[in-house]
Coordinates of C-alpha atoms in Angstrom, one line a residue:
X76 CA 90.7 101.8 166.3
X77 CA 91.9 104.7 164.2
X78 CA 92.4 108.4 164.8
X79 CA 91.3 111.1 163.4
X80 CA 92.3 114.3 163.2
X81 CA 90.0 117.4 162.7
X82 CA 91.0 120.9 163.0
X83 CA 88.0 122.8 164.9
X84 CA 88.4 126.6 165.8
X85 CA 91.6 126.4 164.9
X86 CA 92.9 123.7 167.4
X87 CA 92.9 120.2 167.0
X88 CA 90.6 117.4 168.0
X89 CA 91.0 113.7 168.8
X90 CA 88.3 111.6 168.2
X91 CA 88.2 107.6 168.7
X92 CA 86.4 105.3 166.8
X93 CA 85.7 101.9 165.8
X94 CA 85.7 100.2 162.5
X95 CA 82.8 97.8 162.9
X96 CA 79.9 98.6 160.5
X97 CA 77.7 97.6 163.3
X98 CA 79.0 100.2 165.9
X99 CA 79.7 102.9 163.3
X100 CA 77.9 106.1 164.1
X101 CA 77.6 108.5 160.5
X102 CA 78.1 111.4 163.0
X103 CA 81.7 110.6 164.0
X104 CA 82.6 110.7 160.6
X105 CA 83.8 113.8 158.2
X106 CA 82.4 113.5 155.0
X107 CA 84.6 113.6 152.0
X108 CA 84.4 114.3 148.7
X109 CA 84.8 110.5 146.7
X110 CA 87.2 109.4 144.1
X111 CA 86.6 109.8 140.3
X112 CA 85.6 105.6 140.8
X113 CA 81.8 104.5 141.7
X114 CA 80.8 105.3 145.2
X115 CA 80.9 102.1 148.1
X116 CA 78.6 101.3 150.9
X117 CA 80.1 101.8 154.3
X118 CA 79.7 97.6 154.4
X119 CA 81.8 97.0 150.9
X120 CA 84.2 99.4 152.5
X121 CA 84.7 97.9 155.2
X122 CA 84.6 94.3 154.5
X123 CA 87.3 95.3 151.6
X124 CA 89.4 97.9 154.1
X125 CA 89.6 94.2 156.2
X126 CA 91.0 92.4 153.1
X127 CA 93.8 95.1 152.8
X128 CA 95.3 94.3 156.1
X129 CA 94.3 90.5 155.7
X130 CA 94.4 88.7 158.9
X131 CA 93.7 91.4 161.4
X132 CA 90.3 91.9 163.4
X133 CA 87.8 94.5 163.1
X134 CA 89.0 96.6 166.0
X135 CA 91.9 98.6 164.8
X136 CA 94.8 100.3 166.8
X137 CA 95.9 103.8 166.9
X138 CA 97.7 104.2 163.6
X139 CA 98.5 107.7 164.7
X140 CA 97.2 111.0 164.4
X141 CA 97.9 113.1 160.9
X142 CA 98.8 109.8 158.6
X143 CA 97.1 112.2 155.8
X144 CA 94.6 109.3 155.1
X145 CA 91.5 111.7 156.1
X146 CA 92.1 115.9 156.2
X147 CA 90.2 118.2 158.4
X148 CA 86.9 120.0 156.3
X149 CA 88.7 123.1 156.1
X150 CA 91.6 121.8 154.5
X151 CA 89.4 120.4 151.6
X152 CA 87.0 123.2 151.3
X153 CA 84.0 120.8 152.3
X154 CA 81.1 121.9 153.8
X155 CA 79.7 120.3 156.9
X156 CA 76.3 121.0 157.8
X157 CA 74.7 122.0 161.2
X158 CA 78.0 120.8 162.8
X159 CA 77.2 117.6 161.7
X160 CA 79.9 114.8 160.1
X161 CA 78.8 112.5 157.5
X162 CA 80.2 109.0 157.0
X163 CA 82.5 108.7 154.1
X164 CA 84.1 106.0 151.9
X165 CA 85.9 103.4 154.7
X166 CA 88.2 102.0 152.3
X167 CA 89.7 105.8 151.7
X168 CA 91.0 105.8 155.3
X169 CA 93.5 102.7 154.3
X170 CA 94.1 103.1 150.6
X171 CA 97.1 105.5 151.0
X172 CA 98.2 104.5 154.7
X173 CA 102.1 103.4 155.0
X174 CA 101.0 99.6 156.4
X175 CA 98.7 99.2 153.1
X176 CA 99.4 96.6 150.8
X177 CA 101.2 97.3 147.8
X178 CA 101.0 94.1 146.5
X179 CA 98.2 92.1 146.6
X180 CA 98.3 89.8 143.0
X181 CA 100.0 88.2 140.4
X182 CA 101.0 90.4 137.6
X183 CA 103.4 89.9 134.3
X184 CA 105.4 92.7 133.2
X185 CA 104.0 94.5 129.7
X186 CA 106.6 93.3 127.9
X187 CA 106.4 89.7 128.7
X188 CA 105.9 86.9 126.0
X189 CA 102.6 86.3 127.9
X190 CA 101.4 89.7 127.6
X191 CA 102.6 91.9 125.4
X192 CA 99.9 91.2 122.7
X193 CA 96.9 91.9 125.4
X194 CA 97.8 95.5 125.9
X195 CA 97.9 98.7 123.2
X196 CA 100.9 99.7 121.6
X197 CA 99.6 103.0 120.9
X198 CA 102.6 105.0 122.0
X199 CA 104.9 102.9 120.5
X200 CA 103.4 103.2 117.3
X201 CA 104.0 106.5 117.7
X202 CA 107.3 106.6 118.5
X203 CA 108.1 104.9 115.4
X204 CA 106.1 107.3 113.2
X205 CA 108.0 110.2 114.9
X206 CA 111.7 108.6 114.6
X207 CA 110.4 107.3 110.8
X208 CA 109.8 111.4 110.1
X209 CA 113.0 112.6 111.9
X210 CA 115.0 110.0 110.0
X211 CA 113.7 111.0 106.8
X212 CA 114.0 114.5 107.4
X213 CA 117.4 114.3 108.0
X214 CA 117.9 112.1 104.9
X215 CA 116.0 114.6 102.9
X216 CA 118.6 117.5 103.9
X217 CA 121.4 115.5 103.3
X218 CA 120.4 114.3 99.8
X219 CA 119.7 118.2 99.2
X220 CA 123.1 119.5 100.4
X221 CA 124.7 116.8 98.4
X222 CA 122.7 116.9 95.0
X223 CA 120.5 119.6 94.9
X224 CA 117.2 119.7 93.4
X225 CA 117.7 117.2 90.8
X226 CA 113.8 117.2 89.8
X227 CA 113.8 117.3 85.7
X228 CA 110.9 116.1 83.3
X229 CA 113.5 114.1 81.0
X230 CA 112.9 110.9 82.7
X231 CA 109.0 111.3 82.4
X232 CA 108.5 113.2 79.4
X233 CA 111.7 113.5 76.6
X234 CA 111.4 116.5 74.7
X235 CA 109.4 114.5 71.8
X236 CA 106.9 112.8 73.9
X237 CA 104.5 115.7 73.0
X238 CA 105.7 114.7 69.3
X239 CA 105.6 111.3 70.0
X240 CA 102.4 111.2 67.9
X241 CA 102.9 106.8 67.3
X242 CA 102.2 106.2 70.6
X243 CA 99.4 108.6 71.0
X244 CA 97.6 107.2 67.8
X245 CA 98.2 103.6 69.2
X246 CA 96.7 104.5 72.3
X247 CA 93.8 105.9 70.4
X248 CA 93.0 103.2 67.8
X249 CA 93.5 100.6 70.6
X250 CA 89.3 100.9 71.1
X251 CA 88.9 99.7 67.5
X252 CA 89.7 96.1 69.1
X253 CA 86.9 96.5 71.2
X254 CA 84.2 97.0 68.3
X255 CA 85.5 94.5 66.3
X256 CA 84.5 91.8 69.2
X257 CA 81.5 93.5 70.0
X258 CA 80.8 92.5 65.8
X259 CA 82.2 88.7 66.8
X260 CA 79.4 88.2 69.3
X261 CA 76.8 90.0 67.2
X262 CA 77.3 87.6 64.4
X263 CA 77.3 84.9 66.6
X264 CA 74.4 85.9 68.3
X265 CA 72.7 86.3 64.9
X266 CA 74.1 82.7 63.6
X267 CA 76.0 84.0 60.7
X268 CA 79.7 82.5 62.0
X269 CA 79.9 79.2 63.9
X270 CA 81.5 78.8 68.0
X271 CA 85.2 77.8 66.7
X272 CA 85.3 80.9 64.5
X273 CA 84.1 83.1 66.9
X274 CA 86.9 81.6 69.6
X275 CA 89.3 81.6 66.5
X276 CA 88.4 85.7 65.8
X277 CA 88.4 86.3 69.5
X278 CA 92.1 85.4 70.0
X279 CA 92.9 87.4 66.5
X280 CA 91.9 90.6 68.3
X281 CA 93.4 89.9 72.0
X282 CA 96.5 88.9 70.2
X283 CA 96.5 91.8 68.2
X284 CA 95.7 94.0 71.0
X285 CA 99.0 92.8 72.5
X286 CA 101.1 92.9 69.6
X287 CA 100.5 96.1 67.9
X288 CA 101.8 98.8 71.0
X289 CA 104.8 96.7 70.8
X290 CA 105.7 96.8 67.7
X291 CA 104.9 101.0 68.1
X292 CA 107.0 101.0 71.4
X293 CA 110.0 99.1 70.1
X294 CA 109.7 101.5 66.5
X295 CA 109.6 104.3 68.7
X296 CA 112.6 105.9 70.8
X297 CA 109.7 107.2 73.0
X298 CA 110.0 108.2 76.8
X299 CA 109.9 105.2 79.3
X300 CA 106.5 106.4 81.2
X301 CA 104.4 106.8 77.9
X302 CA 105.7 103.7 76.9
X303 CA 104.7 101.7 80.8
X304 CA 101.4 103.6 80.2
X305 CA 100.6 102.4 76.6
X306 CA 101.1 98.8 78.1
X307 CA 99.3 98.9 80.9
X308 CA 96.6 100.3 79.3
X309 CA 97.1 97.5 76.1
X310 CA 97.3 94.8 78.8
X311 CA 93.8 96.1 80.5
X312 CA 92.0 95.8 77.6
X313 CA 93.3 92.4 76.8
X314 CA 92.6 91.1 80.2
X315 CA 88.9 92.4 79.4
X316 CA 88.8 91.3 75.9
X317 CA 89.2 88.0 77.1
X318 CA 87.2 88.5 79.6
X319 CA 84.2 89.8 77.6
X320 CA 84.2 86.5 75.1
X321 CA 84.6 84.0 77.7
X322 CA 81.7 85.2 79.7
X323 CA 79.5 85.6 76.5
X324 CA 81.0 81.8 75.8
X325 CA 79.6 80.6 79.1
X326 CA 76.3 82.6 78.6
X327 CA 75.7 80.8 75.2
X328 CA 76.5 77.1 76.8
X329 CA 74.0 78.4 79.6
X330 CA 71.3 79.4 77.4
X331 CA 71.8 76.2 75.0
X332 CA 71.6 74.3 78.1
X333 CA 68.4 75.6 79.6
X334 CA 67.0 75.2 76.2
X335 CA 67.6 71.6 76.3
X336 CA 66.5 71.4 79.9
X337 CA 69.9 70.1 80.6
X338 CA 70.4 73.0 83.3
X339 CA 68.1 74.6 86.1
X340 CA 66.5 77.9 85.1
X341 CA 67.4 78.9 88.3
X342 CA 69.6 81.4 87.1
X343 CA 69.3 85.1 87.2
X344 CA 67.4 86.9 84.8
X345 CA 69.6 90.1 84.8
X346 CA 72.6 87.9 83.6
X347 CA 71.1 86.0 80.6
X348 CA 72.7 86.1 77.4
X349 CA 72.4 89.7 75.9
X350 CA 74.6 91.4 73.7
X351 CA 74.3 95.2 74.1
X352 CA 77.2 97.9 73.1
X353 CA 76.0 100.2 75.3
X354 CA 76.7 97.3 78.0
X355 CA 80.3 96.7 76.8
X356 CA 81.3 100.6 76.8
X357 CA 80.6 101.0 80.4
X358 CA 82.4 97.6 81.3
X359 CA 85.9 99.0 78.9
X360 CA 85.8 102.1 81.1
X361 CA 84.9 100.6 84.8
X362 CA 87.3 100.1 87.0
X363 CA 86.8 96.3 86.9
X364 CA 88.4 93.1 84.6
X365 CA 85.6 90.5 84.8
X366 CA 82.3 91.0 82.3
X367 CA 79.0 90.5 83.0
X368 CA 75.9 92.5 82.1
X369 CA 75.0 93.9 85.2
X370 CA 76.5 95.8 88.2
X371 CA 76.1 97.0 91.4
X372 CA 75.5 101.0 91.0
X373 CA 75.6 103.7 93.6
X374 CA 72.7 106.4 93.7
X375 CA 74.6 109.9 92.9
X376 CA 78.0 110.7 91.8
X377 CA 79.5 113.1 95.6
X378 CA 81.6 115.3 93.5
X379 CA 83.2 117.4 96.1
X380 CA 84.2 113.7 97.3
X381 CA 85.9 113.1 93.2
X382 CA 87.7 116.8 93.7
X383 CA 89.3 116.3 97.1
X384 CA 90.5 112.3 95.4
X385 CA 92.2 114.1 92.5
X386 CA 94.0 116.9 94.4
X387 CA 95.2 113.8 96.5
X388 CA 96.2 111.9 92.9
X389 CA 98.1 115.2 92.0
X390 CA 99.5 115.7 95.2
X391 CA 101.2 111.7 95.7
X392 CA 102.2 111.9 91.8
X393 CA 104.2 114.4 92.7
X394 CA 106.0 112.9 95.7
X395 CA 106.8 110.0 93.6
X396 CA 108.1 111.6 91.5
X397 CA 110.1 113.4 93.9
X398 CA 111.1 110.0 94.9
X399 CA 112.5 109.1 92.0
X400 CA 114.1 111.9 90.6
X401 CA 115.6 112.8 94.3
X402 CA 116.7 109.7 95.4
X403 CA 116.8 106.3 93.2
X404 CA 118.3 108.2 90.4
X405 CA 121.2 108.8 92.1
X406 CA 121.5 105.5 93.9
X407 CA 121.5 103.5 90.3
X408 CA 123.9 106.2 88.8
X409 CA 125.9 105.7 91.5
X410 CA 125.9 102.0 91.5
X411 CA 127.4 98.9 89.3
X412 CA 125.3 96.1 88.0
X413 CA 124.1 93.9 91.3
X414 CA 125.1 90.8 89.3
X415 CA 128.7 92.3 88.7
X416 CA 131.2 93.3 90.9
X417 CA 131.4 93.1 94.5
X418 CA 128.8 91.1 96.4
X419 CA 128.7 93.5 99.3
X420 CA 128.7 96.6 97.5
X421 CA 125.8 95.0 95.6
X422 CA 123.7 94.2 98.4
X423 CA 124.3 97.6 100.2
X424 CA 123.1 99.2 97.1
X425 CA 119.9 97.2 97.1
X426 CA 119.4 97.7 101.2
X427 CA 119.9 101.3 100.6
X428 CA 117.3 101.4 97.3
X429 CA 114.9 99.2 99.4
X430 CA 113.4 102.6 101.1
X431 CA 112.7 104.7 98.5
X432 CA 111.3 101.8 96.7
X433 CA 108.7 100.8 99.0
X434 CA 107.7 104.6 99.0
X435 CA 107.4 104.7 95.6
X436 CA 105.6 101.3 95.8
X437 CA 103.5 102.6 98.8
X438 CA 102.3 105.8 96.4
X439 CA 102.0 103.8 93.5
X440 CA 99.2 101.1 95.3
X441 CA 97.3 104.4 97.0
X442 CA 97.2 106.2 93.8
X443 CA 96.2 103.4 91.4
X444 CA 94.5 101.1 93.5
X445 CA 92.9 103.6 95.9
X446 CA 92.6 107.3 94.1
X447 CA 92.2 106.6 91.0
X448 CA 90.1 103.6 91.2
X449 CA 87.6 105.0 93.5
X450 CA 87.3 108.2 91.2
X451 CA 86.8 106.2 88.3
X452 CA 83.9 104.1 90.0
X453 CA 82.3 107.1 91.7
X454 CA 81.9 108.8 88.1
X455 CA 80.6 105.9 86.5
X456 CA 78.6 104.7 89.8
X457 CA 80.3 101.4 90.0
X458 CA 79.2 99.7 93.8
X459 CA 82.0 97.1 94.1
X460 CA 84.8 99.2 95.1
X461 CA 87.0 96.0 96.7
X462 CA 90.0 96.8 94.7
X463 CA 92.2 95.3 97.2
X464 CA 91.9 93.8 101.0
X465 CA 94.6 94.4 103.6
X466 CA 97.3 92.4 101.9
X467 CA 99.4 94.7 104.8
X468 CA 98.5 92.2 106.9
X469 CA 99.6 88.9 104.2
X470 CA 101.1 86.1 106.5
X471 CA 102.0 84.4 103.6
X472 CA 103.5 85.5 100.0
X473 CA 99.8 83.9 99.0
X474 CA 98.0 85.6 100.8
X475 CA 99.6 88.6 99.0
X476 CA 98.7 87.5 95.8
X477 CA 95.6 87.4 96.7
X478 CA 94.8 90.1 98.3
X479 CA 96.6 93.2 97.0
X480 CA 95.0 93.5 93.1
X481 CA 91.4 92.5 93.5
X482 CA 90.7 93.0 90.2
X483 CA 93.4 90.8 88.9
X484 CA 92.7 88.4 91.2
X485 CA 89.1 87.9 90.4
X486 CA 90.6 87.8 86.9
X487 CA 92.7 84.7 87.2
X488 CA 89.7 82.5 89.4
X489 CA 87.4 83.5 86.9
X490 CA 89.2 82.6 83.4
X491 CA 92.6 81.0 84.3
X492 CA 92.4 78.9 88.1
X493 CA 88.4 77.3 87.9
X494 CA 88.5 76.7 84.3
X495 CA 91.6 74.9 85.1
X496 CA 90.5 72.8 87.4
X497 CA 87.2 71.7 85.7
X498 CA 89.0 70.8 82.7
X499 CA 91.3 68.3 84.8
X500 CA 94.1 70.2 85.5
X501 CA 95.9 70.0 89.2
X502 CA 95.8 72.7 91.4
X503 CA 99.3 73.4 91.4
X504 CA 99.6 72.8 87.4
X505 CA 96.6 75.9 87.7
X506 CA 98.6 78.0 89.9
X507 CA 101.4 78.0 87.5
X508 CA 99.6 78.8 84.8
X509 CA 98.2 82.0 86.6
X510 CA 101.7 82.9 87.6
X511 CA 103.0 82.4 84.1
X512 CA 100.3 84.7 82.8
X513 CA 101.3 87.3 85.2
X514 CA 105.1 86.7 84.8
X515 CA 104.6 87.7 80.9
X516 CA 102.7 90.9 81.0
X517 CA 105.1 92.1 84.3
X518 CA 107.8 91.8 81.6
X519 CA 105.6 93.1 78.4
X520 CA 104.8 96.5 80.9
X521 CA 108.2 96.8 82.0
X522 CA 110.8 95.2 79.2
X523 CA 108.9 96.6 76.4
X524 CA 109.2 100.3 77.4
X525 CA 112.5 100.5 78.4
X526 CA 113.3 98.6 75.4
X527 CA 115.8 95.8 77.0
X528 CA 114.9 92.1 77.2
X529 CA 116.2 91.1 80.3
X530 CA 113.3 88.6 81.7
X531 CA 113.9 90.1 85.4
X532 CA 110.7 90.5 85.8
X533 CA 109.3 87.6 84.3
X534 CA 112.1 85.8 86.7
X535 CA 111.2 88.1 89.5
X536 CA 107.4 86.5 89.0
X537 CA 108.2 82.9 88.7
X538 CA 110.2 82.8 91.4
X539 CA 106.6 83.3 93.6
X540 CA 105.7 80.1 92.4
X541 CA 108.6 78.3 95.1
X542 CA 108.7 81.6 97.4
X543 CA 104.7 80.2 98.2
X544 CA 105.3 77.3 99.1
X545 CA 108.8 78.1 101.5
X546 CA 106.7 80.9 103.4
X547 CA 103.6 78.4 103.4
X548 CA 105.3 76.3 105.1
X549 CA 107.4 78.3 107.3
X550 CA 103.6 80.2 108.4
X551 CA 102.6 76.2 109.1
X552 CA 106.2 75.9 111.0
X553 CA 105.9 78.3 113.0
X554 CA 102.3 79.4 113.7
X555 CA 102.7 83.2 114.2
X556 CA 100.9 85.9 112.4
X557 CA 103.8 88.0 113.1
X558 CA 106.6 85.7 112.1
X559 CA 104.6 85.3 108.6
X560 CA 104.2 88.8 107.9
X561 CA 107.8 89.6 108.5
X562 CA 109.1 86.8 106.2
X563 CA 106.6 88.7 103.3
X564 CA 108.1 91.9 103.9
X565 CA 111.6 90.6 104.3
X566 CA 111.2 88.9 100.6
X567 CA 109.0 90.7 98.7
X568 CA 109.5 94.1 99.4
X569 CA 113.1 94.4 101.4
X570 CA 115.0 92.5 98.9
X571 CA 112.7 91.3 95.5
X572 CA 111.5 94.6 94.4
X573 CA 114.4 97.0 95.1
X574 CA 116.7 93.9 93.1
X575 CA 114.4 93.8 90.1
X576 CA 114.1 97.7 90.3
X577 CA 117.8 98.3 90.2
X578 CA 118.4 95.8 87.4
X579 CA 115.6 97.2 85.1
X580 CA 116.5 101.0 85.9
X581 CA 120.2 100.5 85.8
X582 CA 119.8 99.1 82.2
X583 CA 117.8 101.6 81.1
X584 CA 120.2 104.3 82.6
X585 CA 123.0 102.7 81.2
X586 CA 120.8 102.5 77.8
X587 CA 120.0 106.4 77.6
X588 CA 123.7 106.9 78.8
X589 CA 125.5 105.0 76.3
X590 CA 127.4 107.0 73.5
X591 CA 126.4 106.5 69.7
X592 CA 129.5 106.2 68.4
X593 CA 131.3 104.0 70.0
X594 CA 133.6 101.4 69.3
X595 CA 133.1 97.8 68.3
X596 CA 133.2 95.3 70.9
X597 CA 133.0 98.5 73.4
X598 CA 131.2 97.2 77.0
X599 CA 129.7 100.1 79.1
X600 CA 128.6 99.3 82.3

C-alpha cells in the first residue's frame, strides 16, 4: 500500500491504494510529467518497482504521507482534466524513496586496471592541454624577463647570404643533372650506348649530384640554413635520380622479357617503358621519391584551400623560429659540451632542451610533411597525398621508421630493402643497408652545413639499427600498446634528438664564437 498525498482546495487528501497491476484503477492516480528516459507500461513498472525492494509482496505498507516521491498537480503545474487522475510511471513512486536500493550491481571504479581503457578520457585530456598552456606561459614570461627578445636573422640569414651567390648558383645548375639522365635513357632507348654504360653514367651524375653542393658548402663560409637547404634539396634529387634509372632499368628488363615471352603481358599499359621529359619534369617537382610514368591526379587545384596552407606555413616558420632564437640558443650558450664535464649538469641540459626540441620537431613534421607537401601536390594535382601515417601512435622504434616519412620509406622498399632481398641478401643485412643510407645523408644535411665532421648524426642513425630490436622485443615482452609507445618517446625524442641537437648546435656555436686569432694549441669549449 502507498499513500499519496494530493493537495485539493487547498487542504489535503489521503488516498489508499494498491500496487497490483491487476487492481490498479488509472483514476486513483495523478498523472505526471515522465523523465527525459523512454516511457514504461504500468506492468514494466511495476514488475521493475518489485525488483527494487526484492523480496517483498505486491501489497505495500504505508510508507508515509509526503516522502516527495509523487507531488500534488498544483505543485508541478500539471493539468488534470475533468477532475480526472491519470496513471503515471509506477517505478517513479520508488526511484527516489529513502528504503530504495542504492546498490543493486557490481561496478569497478573508473580508474581501475580493468576499466580505465573502456571509458573516455576527454576531460583529462583536457586538463593536460590546459596545464601544458599554463606551463608554457609562464616559461614564456620568464624567458622574456630574463633575456628579452633575442629574435635576430644572424642565425638564419648572415649578412652575405643575400651575397652568397655560390650557393644560389649551385642550387640553380643542380637541374642540369637531371637532363643529362633524361639524355642517358634517350640514348639507351635509341641503342646508341649499351646497359653497363648507361648504369656506369647514371652513378656519374647521382654522384655528382652529391658531391658538387659540398664542395660549394665547405668553399663557402655561408649561413647554416642555406647550407641545410642546398642539401636537402641535393639529397632529393639524388634520391629521385636514382630512382628515375632504376625504374627505367626494370622497365627495359620488363619489356625485353615480354618480348621474349619470358614474362606475362599482364602488366599495365600506362606503365610500359616510355621515355618522355615532359614526364620526368612533373616527377623532379612532385612531392614524391619513387618514378613511374603515371599518377593519381586530382580534378581542380581549391586555391583558397593553397592560401589558407601557406599563411599556416608562414605562421609555424615563425614560431620555430621563435623557438630557436628564444629558447635553445640560450640553453647551448649556456651549456658545456654533454660529453665533457659533469654528468649531471649534462643530462639536465639535455632534459631541459628536450621541450623546445620536440616543438621545433613537432613544427618542423607539420610544415614539411603536412603544409608544404599538401601545397605542393594540390598545385601540381598529385592524388597520393600519404606523406606520413600516425607514427604518434609507433609502439615500436620500427614502426616509426616506417611510418613517419612515407616518401622515404617507399624509397628504401622500392630500391634499397626488395632489391636486397631478391638478390640474396638477409633481411637484417637489408635493414642495415637502409639504415646506413639514411645514417649518411642525416650527416651530409647536417655536418656539411655547419661545417664540422662530427658523425653524431650518422651515430645517432645507426644506433636505430640495436634500438629496433631492444624496443621490439620489449613491445613482445610486455604486450602493451602503451608501454611501447612510451619506450619510443622516452628514446627517440626525450633523450636521442635533444643529445644529437645539443652536440651539433653547440659546435657550431662554439664554431661562429671562436676568435681568429688565437693562440696555438688554444682549446675553446
Amino acid at each position: 500500500m502507498a499513500i499519496l498525498d494530493s493537495a485539493v482546495g487547498g487542504g489535503t487528501t489521503t488516498t489508499t491504494m494498491t500496487t497490483s497491476s491487476s487492481e490498479s484503477d488509472p483514476g486513483l492516480f495523478i498523472r505526471r510529467r515522465p523523465s527525459l528516459g523512454a516511457e514504461r507500461t504500468a506492468s514494466d513498472s511495476s514488475s521493475e518497482a518489485e525488483n527494487l525492494f526484492g523480496g517483498l509482496g505486491t501489497e505495500r505498507g504505508p510508507i508515509g504521507a509526503g516522502g516527495g516521491c509523487l507531488e500534488s498537480a498544483g505543485k508541478f503545474g500539471e493539468k488534470v482534466e475533468n477532475g480526472e487522475v491519470q496513471e503515471s510511471d509506477n517505478l517513479a513512486k520508488f526511484r527516489y524513496r529513502p528504503s530504495a536500493p542504492a546498490h543493486r550491481r557490481i561496478k569497478e571504479s573508473p580508474l581501475s586496471s580493468d576499466a580505465i581503457f573502456k571509458q573516455s578520457h576527454a576531460g583529462l585530456f583536457n586538463l593536460c592541454i590546459v596545464v601544458l598552456v599554463a606551463v608554457n606561459s609562464r616559461l614564456i614570461i620568464e624567458n622574456l624577463m630574463k633575456y628579452g627578445l633575442l629574435i635576430k636573422s644572424g642565425f638564419w640569414f648572415s649578412s652575405r647570404s643575400l651575397s652568397d651567390w655560390p650557393l644560389l648558383m649551385c642550387c640553380v645548375t643542380l637541374p642540369i643533372f637531371t637532363l643529362a639522365a633524361f639524355i642517358v635513357e634517350k640514348l639507351i632507348q635509341q641503342e646508341y650506348i649499351s646497359e653497363s654504360v648507361a648504369v656506369t653514367l647514371h652513378t656519374l651524375i647521382t654522384a655528382a649530384v652529391i658531391v658538387y653542393p659540398v664542395l660549394v658548402i665547405l668553399r663557402c663560409d655561408s649561413a647554416f640554413l642555406s647550407g641545410v637547404m642546398l642539401m636537402l634539396f641535393a639529397s632529393i634529387m639524388w634520391l629521385k635520380l636514382v630512382s628515375y634509372a632504376h625504374t627505367n632499368y626494370d622497365m627495359r628488363a620488363l619489356a625485353k622479357s615480354l618480348d621474349k615471352g619470358e614474362a606475362s603481358s599482364d602488366s599495365p599499359k600506362e606503365y610500359s617503358y616510355n621515355i618522355s621529359f615532359k614526364n620526368l619534369v612533373y616527377f623532379m617537382a612532385a612531392p614524391t621519391l619513387c618514378y613511374q610514368p603515371i599518377y593519381p591526379r586530382t580534378t581542380r587545384i581549391r586555391k583558397g584551400w593553397v592560401v589558407r596552407q601557406v599563411i599556416k606555413l608562414v605562421v609555424f616558420t615563425g614560431f620555430m623560429g621563435f623557438i630557436i632564437e628564444q629558447y635553445i640558443n640560450p640553453i647551448v650558450k649556456n651549456s658545456q659540451h654533454p660529453l665533457k664535464g659533469n654528468l649531471l649538469y649534462a643530462i639536465e641540459r639535455v632534459l631541459k632542451l628536450s621541450v623546445p626540441n620536440l616543438y621545433v620537431w613537432l613544427c618542423m613534421f607539420y610544415c614539411f610533411f603536412h603544409l608544404w607537401f599538401n601545397i605542393l601536390a594540390e598545385l601540381l594535382r598529385f592524388g597520393d597525398r600519404e606523406f606520413y601515417k600516425d607514427w604518434w601512435n609507433a609502439k615500436t622504434v620500427e614502426e616509426y621508421w616506417r611510418m613517419w616519412n612515407m616518401p622515404v620509406h617507399k624509397w628504401m622498399v622500392r630500391h634499397i630493402y626488395i632489391p636486397c632481398l631478391r638478390n640474396g641478401i638477409p633481411k637484417g643485412v637489408a635493414i642495415f643497408v637502409a639504415f646506413l643510407i639514411s645514417a649518411i645523408f642525416h650527416e651530409l644535411c647536417i655536418a656539411v652545413p655547419c661545417h664540422t665532421f662530427k658523425f653524431w648524426a650518422f651515430i645517432g642513425i645507426m644506433f636505430q639499427v640495436p634500438l629496433v630490436m631492444v624496443t621490439n622485443y620489449l613491445q613482445k615482452r610486455f604486450q602493451n600498446s602503451m608501454v611501447g609507445n612510451m619506450i619510443f618517446w622516452c628514446f627517440f625524442s626525450i633523450l636521442g634528438q635533444p643529445m644529437c641537437v645539443l652536440l651539433y648546435y653547440h659546435d657550431l656555436m662554439t664554431r661562429k664564437q671562436t676568435p681568429v686569432n688565437l693562440p696555438p694549441g688554444t682549446k675553446v669549449w
